[in-house]
Coordinates of C-alpha atoms in Angstrom, one line a residue:
X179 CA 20.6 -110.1 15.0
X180 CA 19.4 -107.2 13.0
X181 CA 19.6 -107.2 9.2
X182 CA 18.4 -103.6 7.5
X183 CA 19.2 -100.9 5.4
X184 CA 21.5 -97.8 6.7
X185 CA 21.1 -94.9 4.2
X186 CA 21.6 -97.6 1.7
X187 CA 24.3 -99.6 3.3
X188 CA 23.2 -103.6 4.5
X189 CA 24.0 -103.5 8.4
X190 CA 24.1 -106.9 10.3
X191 CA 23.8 -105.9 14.1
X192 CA 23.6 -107.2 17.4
X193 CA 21.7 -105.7 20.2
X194 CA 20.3 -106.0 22.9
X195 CA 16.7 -106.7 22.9
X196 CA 15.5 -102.8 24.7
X197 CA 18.0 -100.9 22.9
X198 CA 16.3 -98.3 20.7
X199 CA 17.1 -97.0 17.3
X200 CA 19.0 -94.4 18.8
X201 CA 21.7 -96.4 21.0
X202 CA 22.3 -98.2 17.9
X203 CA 23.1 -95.4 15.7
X204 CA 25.0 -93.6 18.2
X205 CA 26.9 -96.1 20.0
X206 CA 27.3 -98.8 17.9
X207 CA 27.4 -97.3 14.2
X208 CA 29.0 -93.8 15.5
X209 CA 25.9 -92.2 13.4
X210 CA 26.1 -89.2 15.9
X211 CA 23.7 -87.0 13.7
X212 CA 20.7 -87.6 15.4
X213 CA 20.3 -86.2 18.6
X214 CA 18.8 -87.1 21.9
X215 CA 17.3 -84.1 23.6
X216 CA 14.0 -85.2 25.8
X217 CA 14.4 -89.3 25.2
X218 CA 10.0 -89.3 25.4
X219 CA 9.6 -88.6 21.7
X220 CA 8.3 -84.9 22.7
X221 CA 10.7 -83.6 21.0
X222 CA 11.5 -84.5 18.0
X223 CA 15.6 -83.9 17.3
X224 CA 15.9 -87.5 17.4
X225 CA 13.5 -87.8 14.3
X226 CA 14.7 -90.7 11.7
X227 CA 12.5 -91.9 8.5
X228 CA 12.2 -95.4 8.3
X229 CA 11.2 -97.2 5.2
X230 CA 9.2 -99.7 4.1
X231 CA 8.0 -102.0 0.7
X232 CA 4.1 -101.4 0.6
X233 CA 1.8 -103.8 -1.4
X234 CA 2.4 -102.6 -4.5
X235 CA 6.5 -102.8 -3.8
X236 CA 7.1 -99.4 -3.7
X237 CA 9.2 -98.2 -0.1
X238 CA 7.4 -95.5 1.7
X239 CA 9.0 -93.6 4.4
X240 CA 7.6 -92.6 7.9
X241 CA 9.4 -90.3 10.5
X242 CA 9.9 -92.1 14.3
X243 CA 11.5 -90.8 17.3
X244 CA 14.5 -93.1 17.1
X245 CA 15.0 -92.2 21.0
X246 CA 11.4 -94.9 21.7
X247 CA 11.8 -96.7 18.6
X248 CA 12.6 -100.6 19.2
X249 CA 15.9 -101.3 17.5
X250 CA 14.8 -104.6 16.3
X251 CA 12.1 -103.7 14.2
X252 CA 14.6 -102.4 11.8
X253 CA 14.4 -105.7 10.8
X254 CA 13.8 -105.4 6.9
X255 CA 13.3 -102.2 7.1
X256 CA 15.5 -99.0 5.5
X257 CA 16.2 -96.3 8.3
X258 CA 17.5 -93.3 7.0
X259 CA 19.5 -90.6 8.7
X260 CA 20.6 -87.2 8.6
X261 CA 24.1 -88.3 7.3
X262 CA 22.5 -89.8 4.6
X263 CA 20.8 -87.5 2.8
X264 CA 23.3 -84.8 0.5
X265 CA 25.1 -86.7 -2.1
X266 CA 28.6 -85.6 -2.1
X267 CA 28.9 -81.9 -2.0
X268 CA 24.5 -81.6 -3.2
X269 CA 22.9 -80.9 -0.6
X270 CA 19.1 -82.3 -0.2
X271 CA 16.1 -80.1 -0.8
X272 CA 15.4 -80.0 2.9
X273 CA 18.8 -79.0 3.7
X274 CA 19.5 -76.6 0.9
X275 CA 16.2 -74.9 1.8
X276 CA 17.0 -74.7 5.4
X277 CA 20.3 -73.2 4.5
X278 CA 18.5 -71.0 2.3
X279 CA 15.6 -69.5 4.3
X280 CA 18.7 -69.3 7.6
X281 CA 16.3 -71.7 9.6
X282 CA 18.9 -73.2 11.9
X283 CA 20.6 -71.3 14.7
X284 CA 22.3 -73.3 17.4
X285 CA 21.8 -77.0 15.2
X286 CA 20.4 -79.2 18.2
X287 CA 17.3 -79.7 16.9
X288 CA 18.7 -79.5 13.0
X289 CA 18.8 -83.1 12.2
X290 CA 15.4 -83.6 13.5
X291 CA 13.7 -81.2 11.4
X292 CA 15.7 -81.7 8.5
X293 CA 14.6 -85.9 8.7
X294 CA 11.2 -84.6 9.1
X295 CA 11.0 -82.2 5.8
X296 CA 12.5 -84.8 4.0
X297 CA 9.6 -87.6 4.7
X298 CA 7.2 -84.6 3.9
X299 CA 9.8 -84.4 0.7
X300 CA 9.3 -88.0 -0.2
X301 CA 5.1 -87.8 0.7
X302 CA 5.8 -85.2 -2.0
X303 CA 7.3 -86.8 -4.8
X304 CA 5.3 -89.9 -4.6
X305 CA 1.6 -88.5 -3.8
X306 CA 2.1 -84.7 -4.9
X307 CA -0.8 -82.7 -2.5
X308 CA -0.9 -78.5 -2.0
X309 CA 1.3 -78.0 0.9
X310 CA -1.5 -76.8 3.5
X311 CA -0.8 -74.7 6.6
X312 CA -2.4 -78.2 7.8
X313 CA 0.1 -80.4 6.0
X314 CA 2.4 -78.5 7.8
X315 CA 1.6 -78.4 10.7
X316 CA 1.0 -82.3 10.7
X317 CA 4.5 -82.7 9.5
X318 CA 6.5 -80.6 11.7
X319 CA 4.3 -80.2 14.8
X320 CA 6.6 -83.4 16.3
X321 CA 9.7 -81.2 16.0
X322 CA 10.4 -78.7 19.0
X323 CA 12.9 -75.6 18.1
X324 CA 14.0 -73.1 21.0
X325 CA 16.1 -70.6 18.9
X326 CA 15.5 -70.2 15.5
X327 CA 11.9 -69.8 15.5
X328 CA 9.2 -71.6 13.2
X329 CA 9.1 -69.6 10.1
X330 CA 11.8 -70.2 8.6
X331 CA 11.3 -73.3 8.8
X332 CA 7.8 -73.2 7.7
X333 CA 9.4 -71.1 4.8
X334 CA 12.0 -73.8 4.4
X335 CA 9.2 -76.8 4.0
X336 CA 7.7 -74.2 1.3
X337 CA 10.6 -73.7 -0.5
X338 CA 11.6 -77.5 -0.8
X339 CA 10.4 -77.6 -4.1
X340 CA 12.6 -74.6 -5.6
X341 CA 15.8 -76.7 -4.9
X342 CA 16.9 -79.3 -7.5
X343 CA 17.0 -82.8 -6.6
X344 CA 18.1 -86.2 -7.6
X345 CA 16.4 -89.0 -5.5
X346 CA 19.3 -92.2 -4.9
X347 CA 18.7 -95.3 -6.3
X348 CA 18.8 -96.6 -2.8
X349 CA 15.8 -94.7 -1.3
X350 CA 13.8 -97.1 -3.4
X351 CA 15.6 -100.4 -2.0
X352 CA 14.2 -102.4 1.0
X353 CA 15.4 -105.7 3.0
X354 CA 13.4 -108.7 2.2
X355 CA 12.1 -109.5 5.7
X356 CA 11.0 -112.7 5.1
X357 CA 13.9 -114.0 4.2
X358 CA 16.1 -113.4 6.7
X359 CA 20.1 -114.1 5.7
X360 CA 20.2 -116.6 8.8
X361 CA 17.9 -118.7 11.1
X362 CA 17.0 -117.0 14.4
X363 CA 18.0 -117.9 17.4
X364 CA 15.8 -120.4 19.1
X365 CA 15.9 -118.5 22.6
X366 CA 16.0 -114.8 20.7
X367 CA 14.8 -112.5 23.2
X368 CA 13.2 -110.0 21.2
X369 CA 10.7 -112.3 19.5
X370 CA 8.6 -110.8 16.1
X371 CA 6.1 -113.9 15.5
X372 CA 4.6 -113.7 12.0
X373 CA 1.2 -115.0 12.5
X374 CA -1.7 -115.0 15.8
X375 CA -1.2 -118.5 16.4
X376 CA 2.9 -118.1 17.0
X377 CA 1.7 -114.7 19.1
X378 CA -0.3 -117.1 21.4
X379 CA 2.2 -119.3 21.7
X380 CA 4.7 -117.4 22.6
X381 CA 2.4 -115.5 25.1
X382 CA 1.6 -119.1 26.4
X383 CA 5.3 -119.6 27.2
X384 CA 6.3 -116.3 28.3
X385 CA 3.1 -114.6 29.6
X386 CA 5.3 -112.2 32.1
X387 CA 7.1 -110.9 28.1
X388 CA 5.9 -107.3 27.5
X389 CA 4.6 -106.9 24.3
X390 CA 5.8 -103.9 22.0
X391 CA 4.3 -102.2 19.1
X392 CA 4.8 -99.0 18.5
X393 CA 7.1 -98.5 21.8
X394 CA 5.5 -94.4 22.2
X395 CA 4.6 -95.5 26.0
X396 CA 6.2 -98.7 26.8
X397 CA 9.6 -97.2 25.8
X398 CA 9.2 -94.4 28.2
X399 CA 10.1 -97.1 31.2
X400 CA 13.6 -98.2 29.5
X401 CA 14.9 -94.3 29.1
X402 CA 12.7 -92.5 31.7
X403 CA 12.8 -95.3 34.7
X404 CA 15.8 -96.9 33.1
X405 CA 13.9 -100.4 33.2
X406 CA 15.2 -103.2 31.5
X407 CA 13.5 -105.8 29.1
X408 CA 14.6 -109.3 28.9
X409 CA 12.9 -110.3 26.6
X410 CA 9.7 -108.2 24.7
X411 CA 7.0 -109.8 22.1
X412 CA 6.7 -107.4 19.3
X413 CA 3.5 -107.6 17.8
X414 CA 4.1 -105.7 14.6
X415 CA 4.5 -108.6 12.6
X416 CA 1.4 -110.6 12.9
X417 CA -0.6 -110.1 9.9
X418 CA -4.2 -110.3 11.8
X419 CA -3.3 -107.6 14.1
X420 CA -2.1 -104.9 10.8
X421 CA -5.5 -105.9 9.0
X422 CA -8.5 -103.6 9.0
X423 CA -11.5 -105.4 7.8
X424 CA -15.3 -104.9 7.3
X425 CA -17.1 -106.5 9.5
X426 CA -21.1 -107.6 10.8
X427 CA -21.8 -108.1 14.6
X428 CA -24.3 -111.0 16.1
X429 CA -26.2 -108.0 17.0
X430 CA -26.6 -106.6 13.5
X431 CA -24.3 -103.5 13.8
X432 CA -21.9 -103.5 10.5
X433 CA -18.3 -101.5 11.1
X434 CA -14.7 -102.5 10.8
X435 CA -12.6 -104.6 12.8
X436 CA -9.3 -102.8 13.6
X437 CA -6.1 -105.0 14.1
X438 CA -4.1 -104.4 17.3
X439 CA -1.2 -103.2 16.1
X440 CA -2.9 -100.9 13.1
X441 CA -1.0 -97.4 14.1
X442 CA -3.1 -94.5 14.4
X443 CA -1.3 -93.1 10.9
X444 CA -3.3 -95.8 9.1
X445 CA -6.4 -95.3 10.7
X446 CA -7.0 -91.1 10.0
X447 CA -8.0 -92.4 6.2
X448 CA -11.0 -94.4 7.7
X449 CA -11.9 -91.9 10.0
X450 CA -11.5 -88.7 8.1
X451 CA -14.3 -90.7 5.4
X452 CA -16.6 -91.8 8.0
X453 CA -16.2 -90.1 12.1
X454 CA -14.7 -86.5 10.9
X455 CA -14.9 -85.5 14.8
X456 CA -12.4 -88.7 16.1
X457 CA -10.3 -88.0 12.9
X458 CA -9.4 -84.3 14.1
X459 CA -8.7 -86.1 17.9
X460 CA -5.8 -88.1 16.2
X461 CA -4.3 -84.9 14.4
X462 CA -3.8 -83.5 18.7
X463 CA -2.9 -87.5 19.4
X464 CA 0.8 -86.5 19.9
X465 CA 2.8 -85.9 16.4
X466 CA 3.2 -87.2 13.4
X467 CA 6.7 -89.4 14.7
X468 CA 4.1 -91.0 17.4
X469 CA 1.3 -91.2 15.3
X470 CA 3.1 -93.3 12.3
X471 CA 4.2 -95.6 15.5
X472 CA 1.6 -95.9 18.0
X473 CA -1.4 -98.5 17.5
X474 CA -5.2 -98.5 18.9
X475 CA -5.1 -101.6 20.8
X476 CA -1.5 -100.5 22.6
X477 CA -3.6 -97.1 23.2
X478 CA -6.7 -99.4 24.9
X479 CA -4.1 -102.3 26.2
X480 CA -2.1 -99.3 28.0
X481 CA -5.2 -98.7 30.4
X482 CA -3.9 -95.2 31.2
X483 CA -7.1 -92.8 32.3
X484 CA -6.1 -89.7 29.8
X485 CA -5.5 -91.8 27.2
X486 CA -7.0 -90.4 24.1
X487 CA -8.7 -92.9 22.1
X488 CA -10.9 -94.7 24.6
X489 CA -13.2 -92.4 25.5
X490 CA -14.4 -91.3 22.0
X491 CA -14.6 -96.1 21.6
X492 CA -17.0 -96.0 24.9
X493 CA -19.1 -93.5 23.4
X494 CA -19.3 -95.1 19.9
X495 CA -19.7 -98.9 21.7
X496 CA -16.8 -100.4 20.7
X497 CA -15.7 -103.7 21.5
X498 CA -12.8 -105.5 21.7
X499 CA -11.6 -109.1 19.9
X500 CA -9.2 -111.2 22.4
X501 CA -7.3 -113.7 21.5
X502 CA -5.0 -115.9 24.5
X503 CA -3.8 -119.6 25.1
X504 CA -6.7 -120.5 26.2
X505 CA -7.5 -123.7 28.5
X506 CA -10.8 -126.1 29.2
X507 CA -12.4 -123.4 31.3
X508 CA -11.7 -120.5 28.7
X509 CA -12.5 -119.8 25.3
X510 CA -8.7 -119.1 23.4
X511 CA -10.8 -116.0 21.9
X512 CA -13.9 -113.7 23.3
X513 CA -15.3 -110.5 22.8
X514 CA -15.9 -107.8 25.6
X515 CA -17.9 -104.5 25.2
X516 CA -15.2 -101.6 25.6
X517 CA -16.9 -100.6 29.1
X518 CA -15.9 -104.1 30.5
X519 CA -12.8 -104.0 30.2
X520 CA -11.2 -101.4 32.3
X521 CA -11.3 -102.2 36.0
X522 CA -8.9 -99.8 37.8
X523 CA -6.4 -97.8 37.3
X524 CA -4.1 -99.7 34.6
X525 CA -6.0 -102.6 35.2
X526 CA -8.0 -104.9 32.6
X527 CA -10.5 -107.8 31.8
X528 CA -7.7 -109.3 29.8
X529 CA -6.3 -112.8 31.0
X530 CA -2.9 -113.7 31.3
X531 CA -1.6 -114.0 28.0
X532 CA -4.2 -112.6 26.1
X533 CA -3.9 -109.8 23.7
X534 CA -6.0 -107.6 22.0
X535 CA -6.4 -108.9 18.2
X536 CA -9.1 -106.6 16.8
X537 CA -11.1 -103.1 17.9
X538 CA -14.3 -102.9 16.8
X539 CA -15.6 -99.4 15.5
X540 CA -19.2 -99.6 14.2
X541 CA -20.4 -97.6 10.9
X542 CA -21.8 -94.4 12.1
X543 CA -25.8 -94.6 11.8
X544 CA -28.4 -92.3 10.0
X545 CA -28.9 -89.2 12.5
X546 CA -26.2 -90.2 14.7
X547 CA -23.6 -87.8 15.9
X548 CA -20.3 -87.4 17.6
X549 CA -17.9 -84.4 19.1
X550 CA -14.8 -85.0 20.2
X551 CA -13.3 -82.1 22.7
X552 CA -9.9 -82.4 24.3
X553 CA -8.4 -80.2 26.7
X554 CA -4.7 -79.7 27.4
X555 CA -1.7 -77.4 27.8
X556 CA -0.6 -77.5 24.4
X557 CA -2.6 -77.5 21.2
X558 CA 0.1 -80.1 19.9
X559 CA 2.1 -83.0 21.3
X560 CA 0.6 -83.0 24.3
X561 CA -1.4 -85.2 26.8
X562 CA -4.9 -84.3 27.7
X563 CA -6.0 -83.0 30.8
X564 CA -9.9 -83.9 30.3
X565 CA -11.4 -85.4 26.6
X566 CA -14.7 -86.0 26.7
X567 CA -16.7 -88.0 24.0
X568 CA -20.1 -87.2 23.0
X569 CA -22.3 -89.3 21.3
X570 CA -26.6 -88.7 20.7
X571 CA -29.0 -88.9 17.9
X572 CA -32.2 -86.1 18.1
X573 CA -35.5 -87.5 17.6
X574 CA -39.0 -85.8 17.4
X575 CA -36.9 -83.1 19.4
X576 CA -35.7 -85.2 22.1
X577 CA -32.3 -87.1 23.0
X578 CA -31.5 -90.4 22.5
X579 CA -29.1 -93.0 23.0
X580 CA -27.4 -90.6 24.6
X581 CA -23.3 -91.7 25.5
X582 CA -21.2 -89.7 27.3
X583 CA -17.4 -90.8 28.1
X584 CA -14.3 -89.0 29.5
X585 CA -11.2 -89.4 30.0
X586 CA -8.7 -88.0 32.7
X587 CA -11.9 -87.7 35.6
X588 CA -11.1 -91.2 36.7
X589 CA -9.0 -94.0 37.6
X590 CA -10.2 -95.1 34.4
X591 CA -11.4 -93.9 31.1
X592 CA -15.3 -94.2 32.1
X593 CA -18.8 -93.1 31.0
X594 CA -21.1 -90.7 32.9
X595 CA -23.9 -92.5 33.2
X596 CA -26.1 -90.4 35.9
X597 CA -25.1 -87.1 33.0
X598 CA -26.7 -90.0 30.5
X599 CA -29.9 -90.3 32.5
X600 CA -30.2 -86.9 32.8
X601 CA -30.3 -86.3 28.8
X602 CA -31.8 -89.2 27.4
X603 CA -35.0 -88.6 26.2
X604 CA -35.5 -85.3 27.3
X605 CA -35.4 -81.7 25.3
X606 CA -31.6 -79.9 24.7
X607 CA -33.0 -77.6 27.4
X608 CA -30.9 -75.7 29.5
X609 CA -33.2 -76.5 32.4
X610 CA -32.0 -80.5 31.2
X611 CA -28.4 -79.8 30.9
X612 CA -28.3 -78.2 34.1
X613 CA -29.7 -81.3 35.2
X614 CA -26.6 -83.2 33.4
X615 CA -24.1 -81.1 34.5
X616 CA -25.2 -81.5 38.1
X617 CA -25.3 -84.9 38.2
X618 CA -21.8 -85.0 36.9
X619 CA -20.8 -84.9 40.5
X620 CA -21.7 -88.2 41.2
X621 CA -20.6 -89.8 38.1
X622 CA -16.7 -88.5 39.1
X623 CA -14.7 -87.2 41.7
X624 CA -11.9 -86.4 39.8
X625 CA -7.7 -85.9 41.4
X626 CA -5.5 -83.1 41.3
X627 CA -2.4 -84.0 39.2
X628 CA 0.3 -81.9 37.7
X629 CA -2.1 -81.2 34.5
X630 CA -5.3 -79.7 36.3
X631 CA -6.8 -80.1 40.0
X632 CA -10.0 -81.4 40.4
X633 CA -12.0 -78.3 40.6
X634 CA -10.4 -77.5 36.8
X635 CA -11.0 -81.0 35.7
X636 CA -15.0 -81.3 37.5
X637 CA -15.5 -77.3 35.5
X638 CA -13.8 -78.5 32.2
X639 CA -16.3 -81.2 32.2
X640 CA -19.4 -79.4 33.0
X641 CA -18.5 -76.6 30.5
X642 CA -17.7 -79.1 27.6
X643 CA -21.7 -80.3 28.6
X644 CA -22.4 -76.9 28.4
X645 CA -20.7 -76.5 25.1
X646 CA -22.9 -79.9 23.6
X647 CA -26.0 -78.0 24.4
X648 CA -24.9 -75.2 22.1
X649 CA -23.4 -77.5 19.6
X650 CA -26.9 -79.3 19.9
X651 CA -28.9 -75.9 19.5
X652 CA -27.1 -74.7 16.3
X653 CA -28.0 -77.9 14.4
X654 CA -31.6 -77.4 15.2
X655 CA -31.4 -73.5 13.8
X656 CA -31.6 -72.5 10.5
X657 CA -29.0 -73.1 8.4
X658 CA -27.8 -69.6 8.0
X659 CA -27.6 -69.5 11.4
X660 CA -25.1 -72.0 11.9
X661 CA -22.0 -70.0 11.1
X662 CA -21.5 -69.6 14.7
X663 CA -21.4 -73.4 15.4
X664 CA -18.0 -73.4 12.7
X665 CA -16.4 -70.4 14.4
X666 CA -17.0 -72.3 18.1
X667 CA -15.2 -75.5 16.8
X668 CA -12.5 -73.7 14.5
X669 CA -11.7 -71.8 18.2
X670 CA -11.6 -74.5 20.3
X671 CA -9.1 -76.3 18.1

């Protein structure tokens, strides 16, 4: 049973436990404005804003795909729609300005943009910011149009503020999920424990239960392979997996530990103060709809080889917090070094019935640097074809601790370490990257897949070496001269 807020409205529903958001609006509450076009979260028409009562009480709102969006983690939430936006015959300021700048043509993809303006309306009323070509871009890069084109409804987002508006009383209103207006069932399939130790337990009990967070991947088997979920653990709810804390190591190293289920959204603030490089990776890490969704540890527990985020962990020696049931031959938690845990291709280190509590990202270190350089089809929304993750410190004029990781030139995300070997220690020559690049070849012998065959991929990966030894050469010219460094990233991105 589902208790939430519909565009103000208390809904009590019944579902079944791997409908999404989307199924429930259209074929059980007959809310037919949002749309289903590619059912991946790709595209954006299905784009809902669901709400939420932050610390200081206040509901902010977030836009999802509703089309890979868990229905039951509605659960004390507000979700609004399309059809709940104008107030009688007033329109709302993302509607009357898409009226206005004649930024809809055949309507398909309306709803989705409109949902998506108004969250960027809402960002805007609570936290007023210049509306940036990046803001934009941010808000509205989730939201695929065929027809109209994208500047009028660039122009539209602009103009927002030019149409009067009266926020509802409602908007501010949220479900009290922790008081829930009956007892659960006892055998619920679609369990939301509250704290690590009911996680383990239930993962004790029901080991062969997927577990759900944000849903951008695991989702894609219900409406792409049409697979069906029994029961799922959603791991959303457990307050040591949504903490991000400061941390110490045994070893000395100080950094953060990064719940599980903290979504990628919450995570730019950290990075954009302290690893500016990862922080632009997560602005190409799908769109805003999967970035306000999808969580580090379900990027790391999904063990896919072009996953984003693992490469760019490898090369900062991250390490991973595990929490299971436990018995008298295992600890119920551990840590692993990131390059331990990924074995094959979507296979792990983790134990039946462990999860991933906490990432560790260390604090970046005096002299220490890091580039980030992904490669795929589309600037946007898109998955890569290589990423590869550079990390070095230069010292007397020499490399060292030298870490280089990619992703999509394996069965796994995976570190060159004969590329490593080659550097560390030695002069940014280009006699020594030659070396690097060389021995590339016996770090990976990448596949051909619909996004690049292995000659692409082995080339991308040697140029993107070739690329660090410029990077690495402008930061030892004069500063004047470093102008061209700026233009080479601003190009590339």
């Amino acid at each position: 049973m589902i208790d939430f807020l519909l565009n103000g409205q208390p809904r009590r529903c019944e579902t079944a436990p791997d409908a999404s958001v989307l199924e429930l609006l259209r074929d059980s509450l007959g809310q037919t404005g949002t749309k289903e076009g590619c059912a991946t979260g790709d595209c954006g028409a299905c784009t809902v804003a669901i709400g939420e009562a932050g610390p200081d009480g206040r509901v902010r709102y977030h836009s999802a795909n509703a089309c890979i969006t868990p229905a039951h983690q509605l659960k004390g939430r507000s979700l609004v729609t399309v059809e709940g936006l104008a107030r009688g015959e007033a329109l709302h300021p993302a509607q009357a300005a898409m009226v206005a700048c004649h930024a809809s043509q055949c309507g398909f993809c309306t709803p989705g943009i409109v949902m998506s303006l108004f969250t960027l309306h809402e960002e805007q009323q609570q936290r007023p910011a210049p509306l940036t070509p990046e803001r934009l871009e941010a808000a509205l890069g989730g939201n695929l149009c065929r027809c109209t084109g994208y500047r009028p409804i660039r122009d539209a987002a602009l103009a927002m503020g030019e149409h009067p508006y009266v926020r509802p009383e409602w908007l501010g209103l949220a479900v009290d999920a922790s008081a829930p207006t009956q007892e659960p069932a006892a055998d619920s399939a679609f369990v939301q424990p509250a704290t690590l130790a009911e996680l383990v337990e239930e993962r004790r009990r029901h080991p062969e239960a997927p577990i759900v967070a944000g849903g951008t991947d695991l989702w894609l088997e219900v409406t792409q392979r049409l697979r069906r979920f029994e029961r799922l653990v959603d791991v959303t709810r457990v307050a040591e997996l949504t903490t991000i804390e400061e941390a110490t190591l045994d070893d000395g190293r100080e950094g953060w530990w990064i719940g599980g289920a903290v979504t990628y959204a919450r995570l730019e603030p950290l990075l954009e103060a302290h690893y500016p490089a990862f922080a632009h990776l997560l602005h190409r890490l799908g769109s805003a709809q999967v970035r306000n969704r999808g969580t580090l540890g379900g990027n790391i527990a999904n063990a896919s080889p072009i996953g984003d985020t693992p490469p760019v962990l490898l090369a900062l020696g991250g390490r991973l917090w595990l929490a299971g049931p436990g018995d008298a031959a295992e600890e119920a938690e551990r840590e692993l070094p990131l390059g331990d845990v990924f074995l094959d291709y979507k296979k792990t280190a983790l134990r039946e019935g462990e999860v991933i509590r906490a990432v560790f990202l260390p604090r970046p270190e005096a002299g220490r640097h890091l580039r980030v350089w992904k490669l795929s089809k589309r600037r946007e929304d898109d998955i890569s074809a290589v990423l590869g993750a550079f990390a070095w410190r230069l010292e007397d004029g020499v490399l060292r601790d030298v870490r280089l990781a990619f992703g999509g030139m394996a069965a796994i995300p995976k570190r060159a370490t004969a590329a490593e070997a080659a550097l560390e220690g030695q002069p940014p020559t280009v006699a020594c990257f030659q070396a690097a690049r060389a021995a590339l070849q016996n770090d990976f012998q990448p596949m051909s897949d619909v996004r690049g065959s292995a000659h692409y991929r082995a080339l991308s990966a040697a140029n993107l070496l070739e690329r660090l030894r410029l990077v690495i050469g402008q930061q030892q010219a004069p500063t004047q001269d470093r102008n061209r460094e700026v233009m080479l990233h601003a190009y590339a991105h």
